Coordinates of C-alpha atoms in Angstrom, one line a residue:
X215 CA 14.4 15.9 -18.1
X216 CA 11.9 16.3 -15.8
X217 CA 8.8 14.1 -15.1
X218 CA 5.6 14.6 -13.4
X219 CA 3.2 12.5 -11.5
X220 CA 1.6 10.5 -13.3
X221 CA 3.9 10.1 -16.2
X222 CA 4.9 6.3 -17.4
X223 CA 8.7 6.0 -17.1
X224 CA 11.2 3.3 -18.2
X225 CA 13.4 2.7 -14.8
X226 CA 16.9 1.3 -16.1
X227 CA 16.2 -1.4 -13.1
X228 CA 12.7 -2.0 -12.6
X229 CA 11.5 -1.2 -15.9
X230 CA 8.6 0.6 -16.8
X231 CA 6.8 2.8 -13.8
X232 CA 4.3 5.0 -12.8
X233 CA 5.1 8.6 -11.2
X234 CA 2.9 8.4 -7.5
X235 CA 4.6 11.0 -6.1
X236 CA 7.7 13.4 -6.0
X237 CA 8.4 14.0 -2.3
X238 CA 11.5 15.5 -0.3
X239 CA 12.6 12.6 1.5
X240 CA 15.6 11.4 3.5
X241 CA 16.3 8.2 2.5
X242 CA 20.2 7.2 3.2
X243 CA 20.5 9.0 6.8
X244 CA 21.2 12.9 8.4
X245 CA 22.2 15.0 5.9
X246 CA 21.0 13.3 2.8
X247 CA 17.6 15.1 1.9
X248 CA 16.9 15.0 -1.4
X249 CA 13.7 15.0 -3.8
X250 CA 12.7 11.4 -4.8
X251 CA 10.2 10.1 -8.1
X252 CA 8.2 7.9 -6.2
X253 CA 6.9 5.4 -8.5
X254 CA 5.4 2.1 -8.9
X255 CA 6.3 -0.4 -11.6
X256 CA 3.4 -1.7 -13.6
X257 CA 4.3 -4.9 -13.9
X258 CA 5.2 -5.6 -9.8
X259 CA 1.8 -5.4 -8.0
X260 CA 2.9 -3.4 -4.4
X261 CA 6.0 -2.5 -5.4
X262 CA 8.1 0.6 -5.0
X263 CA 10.5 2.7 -6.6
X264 CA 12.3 5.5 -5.1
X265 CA 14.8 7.3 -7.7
X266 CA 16.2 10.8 -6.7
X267 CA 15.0 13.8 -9.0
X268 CA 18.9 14.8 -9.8
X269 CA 22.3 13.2 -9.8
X270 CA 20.6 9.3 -9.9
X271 CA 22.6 6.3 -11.7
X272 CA 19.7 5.0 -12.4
X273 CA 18.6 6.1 -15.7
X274 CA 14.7 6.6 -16.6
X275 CA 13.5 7.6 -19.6
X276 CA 9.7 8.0 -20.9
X277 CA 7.9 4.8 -22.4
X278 CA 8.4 4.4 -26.3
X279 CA 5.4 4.3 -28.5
X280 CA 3.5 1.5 -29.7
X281 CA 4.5 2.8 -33.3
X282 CA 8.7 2.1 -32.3
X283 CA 7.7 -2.1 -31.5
X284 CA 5.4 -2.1 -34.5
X285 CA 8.6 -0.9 -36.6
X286 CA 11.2 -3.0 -34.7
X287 CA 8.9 -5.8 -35.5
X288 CA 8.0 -4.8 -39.3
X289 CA 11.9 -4.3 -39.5
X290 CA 13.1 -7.6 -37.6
X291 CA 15.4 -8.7 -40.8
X292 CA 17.1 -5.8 -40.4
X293 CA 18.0 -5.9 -36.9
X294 CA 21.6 -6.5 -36.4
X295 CA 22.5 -10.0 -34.4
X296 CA 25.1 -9.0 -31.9
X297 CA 28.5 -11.6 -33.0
X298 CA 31.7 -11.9 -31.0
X299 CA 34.5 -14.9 -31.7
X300 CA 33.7 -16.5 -28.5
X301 CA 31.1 -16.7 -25.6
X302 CA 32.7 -14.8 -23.0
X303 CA 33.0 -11.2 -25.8
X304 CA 29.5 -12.2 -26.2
X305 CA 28.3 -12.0 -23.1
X306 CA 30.2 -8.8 -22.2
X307 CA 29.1 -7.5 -26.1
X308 CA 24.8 -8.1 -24.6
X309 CA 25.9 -6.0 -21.3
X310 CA 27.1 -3.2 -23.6
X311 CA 24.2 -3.1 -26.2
X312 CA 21.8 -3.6 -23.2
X313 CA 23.6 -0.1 -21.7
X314 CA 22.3 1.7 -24.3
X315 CA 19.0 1.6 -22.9
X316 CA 16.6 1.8 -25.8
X317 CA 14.4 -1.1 -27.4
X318 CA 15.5 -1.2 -30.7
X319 CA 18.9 -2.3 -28.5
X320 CA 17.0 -4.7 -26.3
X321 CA 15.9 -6.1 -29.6
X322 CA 18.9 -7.3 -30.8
X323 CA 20.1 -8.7 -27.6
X324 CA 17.0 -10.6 -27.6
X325 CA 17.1 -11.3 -31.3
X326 CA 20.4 -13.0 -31.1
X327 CA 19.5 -15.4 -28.3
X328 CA 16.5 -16.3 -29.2
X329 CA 18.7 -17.2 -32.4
X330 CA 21.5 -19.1 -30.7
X331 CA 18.7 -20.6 -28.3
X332 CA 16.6 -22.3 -31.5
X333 CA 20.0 -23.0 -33.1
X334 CA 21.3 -24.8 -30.4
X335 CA 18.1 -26.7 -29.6
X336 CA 18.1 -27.7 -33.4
X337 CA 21.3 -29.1 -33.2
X338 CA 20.3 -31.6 -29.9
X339 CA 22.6 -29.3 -28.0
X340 CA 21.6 -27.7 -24.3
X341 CA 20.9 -24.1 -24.1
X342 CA 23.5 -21.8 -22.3
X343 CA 23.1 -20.5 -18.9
X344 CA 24.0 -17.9 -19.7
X345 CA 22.2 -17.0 -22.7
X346 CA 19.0 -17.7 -20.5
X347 CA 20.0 -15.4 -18.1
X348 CA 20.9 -12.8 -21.1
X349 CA 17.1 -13.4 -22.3
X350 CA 15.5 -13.1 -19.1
X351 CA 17.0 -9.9 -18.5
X352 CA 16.2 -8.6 -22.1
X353 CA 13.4 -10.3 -22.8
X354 CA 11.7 -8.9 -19.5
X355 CA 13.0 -5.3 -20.2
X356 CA 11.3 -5.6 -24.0
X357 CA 8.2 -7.6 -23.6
X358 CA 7.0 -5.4 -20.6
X359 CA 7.5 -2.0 -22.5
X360 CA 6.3 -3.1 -25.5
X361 CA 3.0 -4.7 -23.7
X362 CA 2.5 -1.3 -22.1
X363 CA 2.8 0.4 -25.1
X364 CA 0.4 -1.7 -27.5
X365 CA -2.0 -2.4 -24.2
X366 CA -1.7 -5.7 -23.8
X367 CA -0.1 -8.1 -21.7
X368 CA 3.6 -9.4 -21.4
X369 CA 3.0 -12.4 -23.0
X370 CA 1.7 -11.4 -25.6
X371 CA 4.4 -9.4 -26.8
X372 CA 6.4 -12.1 -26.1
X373 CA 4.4 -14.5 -28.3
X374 CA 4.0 -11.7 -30.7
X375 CA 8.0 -10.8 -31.0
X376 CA 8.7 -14.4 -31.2
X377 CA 6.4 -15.6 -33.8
X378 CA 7.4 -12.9 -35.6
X379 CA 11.2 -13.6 -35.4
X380 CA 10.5 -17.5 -36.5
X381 CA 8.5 -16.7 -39.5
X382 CA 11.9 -14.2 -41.1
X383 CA 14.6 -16.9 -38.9
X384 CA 14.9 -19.3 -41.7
X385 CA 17.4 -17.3 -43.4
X386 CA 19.2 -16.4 -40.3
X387 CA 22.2 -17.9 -39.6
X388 CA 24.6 -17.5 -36.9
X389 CA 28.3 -18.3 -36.1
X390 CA 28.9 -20.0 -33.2
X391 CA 25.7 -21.0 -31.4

């Protein structure tokens, strides 16, 4: 697909982004001229993205609409927690889901921590490292696209998806948290 400066852009890494520029640039040395999005993500004052026009890794994709976080949210009963018989499958189980790249997928990653997190918390036991590090990864990717989307800030979506997930939790249960 192609973009144009000025469009809003989910970058796989850096999350969402603005297009500044698309230049012809050498970046990695002689020989390696190619045509770069130059962009800057919203949420990193100063910051800069450079992500080759064709035959990147890195995917982008546009921003979704506030109307896809108003239905995940409407919907949150129905989102799928991720389970796996033990915490390693788990973990590699969040990296997979995460791949897919869309919010209803970071969603359920964050869904099923915040879960496990509460659960664990509950039951006078510490939260997992890793699960933290899961949730941070996540929880950054969905709070700051769907803040962008609804206009508002990242906390806010974050107080907004959480609240919402405690008030339908209490008939959530999960194995092994």
């Amino acid at each position: 697909m192609e973009y144009h400066v000025g469009d809003y852009l989910v970058h796989e890494g850096s999350g969402v982004c603005q297009i500044e520029d698309i230049d012809d640039m050498e970046l990695m040395g002689k020989g390696s001229r190619k045509t770069y999005y130059c962009m800057a993500p919203v949420f990193k004052a100063g910051a800069k993205v450079f992500t080759p026009t064709v035959g990147s890794t890195v995917r982008l994709r546009p921003v979704a609409e506030a109307e896809t976080f108003t239905r995940i949210l409407e919907n949150i009963d129905d989102i799928q927690c991720l389970e796996e018989p033990n915490d390693r499958a788990l973990q590699e189980r969040f990296k997979e889901v995460m791949a897919e790249f869309t919010p209803e997928a970071m969603a359920s990653v964050v869904k099923t921590v915040l879960l496990r997190k509460w659960q664990r918390i509950q039951s006078g036991k510490k939260v997992m490292a890793l699960d933290e590090k899961t949730l941070n990864v996540a929880g950054r990717k969905l709070y700051e696209e769907m803040a962008f989307s609804m206009g508002k800030d990242i906390t806010y979506a974050q107080d907004l998806f959480e609240s919402t997930l405690k008030a339908h939790a209490a008939d959530s249960v999960l194995i092994g948290a």
